[in-house]
Short mmCIF file of C-alpha atoms in Angstrom, two decimals:
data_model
loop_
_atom_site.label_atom_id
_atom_site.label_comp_id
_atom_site.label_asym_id
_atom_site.label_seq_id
_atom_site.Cartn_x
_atom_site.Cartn_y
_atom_site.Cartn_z
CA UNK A 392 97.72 36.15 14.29
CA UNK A 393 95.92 33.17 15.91
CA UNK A 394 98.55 29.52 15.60
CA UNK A 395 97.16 27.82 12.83
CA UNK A 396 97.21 23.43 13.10
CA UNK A 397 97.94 21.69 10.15
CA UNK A 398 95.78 18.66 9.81
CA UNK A 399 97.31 15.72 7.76
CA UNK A 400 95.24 13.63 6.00
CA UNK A 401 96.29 9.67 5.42
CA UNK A 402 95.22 7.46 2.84
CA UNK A 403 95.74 3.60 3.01
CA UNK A 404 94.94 1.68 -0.52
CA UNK A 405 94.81 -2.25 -0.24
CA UNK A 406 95.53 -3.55 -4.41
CA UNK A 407 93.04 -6.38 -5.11
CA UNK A 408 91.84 -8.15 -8.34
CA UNK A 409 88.33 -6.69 -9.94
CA UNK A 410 86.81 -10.36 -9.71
CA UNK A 411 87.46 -9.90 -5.95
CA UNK A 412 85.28 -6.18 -5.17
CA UNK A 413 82.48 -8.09 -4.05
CA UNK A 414 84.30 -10.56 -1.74
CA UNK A 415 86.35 -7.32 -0.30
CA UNK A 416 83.62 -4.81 0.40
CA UNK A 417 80.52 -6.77 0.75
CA UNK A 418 76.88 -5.99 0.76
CA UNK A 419 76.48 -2.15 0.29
CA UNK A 420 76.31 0.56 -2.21
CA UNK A 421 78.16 2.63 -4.82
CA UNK A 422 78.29 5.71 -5.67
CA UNK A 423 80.88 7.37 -8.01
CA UNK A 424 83.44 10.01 -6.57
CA UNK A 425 82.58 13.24 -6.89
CA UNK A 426 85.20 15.73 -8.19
CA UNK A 427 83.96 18.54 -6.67
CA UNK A 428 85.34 19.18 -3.35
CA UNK A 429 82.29 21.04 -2.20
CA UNK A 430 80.02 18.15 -3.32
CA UNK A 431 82.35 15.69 -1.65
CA UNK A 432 82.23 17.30 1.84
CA UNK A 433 78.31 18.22 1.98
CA UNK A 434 78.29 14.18 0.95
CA UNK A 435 80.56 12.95 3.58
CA UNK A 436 78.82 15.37 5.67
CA UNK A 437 75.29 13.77 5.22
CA UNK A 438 77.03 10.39 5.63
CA UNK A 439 78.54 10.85 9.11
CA UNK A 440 74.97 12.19 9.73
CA UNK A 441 73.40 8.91 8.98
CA UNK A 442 75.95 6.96 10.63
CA UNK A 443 77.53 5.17 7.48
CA UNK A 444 80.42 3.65 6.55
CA UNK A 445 82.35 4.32 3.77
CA UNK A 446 85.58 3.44 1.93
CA UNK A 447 87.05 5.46 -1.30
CA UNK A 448 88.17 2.61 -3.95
CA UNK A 449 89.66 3.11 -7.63
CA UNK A 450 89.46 0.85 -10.45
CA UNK A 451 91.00 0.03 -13.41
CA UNK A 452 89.37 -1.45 -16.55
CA UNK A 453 90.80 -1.35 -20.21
CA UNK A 454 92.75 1.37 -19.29
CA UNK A 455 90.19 3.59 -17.03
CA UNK A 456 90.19 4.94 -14.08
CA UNK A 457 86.90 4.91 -12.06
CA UNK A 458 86.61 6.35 -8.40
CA UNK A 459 84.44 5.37 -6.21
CA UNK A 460 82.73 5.46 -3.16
CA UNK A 461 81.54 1.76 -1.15
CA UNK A 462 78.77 2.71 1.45
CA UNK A 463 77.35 0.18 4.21
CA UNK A 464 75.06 1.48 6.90
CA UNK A 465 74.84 -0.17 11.01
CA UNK A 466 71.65 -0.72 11.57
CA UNK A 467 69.46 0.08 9.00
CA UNK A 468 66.56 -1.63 7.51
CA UNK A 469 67.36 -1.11 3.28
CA UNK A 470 64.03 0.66 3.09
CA UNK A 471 65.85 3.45 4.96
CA UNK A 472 68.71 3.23 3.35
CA UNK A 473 67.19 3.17 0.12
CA UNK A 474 66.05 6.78 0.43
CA UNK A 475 69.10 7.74 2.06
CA UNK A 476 70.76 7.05 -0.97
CA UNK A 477 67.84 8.58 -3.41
CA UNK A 478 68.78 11.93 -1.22
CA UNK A 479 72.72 11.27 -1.74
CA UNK A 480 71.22 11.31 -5.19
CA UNK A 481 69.79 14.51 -5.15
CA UNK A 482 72.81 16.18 -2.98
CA UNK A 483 75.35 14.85 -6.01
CA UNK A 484 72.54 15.17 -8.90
CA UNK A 485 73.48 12.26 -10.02
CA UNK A 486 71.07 9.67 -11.73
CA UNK A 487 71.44 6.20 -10.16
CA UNK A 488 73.71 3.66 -7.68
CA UNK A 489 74.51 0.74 -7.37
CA UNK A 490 72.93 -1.76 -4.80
CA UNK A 491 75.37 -4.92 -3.94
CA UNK A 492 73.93 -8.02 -1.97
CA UNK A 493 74.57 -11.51 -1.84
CA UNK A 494 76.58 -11.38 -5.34
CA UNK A 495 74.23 -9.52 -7.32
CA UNK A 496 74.73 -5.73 -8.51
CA UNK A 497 71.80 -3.46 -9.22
CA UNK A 498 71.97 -0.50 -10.57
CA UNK A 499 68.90 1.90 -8.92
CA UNK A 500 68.03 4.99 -10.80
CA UNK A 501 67.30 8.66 -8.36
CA UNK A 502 63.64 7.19 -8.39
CA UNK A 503 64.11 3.88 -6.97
CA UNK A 504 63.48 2.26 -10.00
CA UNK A 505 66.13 -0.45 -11.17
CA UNK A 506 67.65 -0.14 -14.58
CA UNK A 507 69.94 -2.89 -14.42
CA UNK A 508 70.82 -6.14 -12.23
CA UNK A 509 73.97 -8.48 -12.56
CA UNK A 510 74.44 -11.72 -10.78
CA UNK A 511 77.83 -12.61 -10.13
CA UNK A 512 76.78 -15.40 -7.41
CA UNK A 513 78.85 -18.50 -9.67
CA UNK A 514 81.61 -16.70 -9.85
#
């Protein structure tokens, strides 16, 4: 029987107030978590192939839980990334995510189309 190396995985979680996501993460995008382990690895997968950053974050609002996923890519014009998250799209089938800039969200459906935009600039 061939040895058999245990790899350990380590998770760090920083606590911050909801009013203070955008000033934390930054420009980027969001996706929700997926649940499905399989999904999650072909995603993280297809990330590392497109040379992304990511970082896991959890909120908590009126009692639920949301788990998500922050995404900022090195070098890449938002055209590009814009389709690399319509494919994310398809890979999850999921129907939208969210685009953060300069303290606005927008919410992008799988098309490219935006269904919703929040400016939290004054804040």
């Amino acid at each position: 029987m061939a040895n058999r190396k245990t790899i350990e995985h380590c998770m760090i979680f920083e606590l911050f107030t909801i009013k203070d996501f955008f000033s934390y993460f930054g420009d980027g995008y969001c996706i929700e978590m997926p649940s499905n382990k399989t999904k999650l690895d072909n995603l993280l997968n297809y990330l590392s192939t497109q040379k992304a950053v990511w970082k896991f974050y959890a909120t908590l609002t009126n009692g639920t839980w949301f788990h998500g996923i922050h995404i900022t890519f090195q070098n890449e014009k938002r055209i590009k990334a814009e389709t690399i998250m319509q494919n994310i799209c398809k890979i999850l089938g999921i129907g939208s995510y969210c685009v953060y800039a300069g303290g606005t969200q927008t919410i992008i459906d799988a098309e490219g189309d935006v269904i919703a935009f929040v400016d939290f600039s004054e804040m």
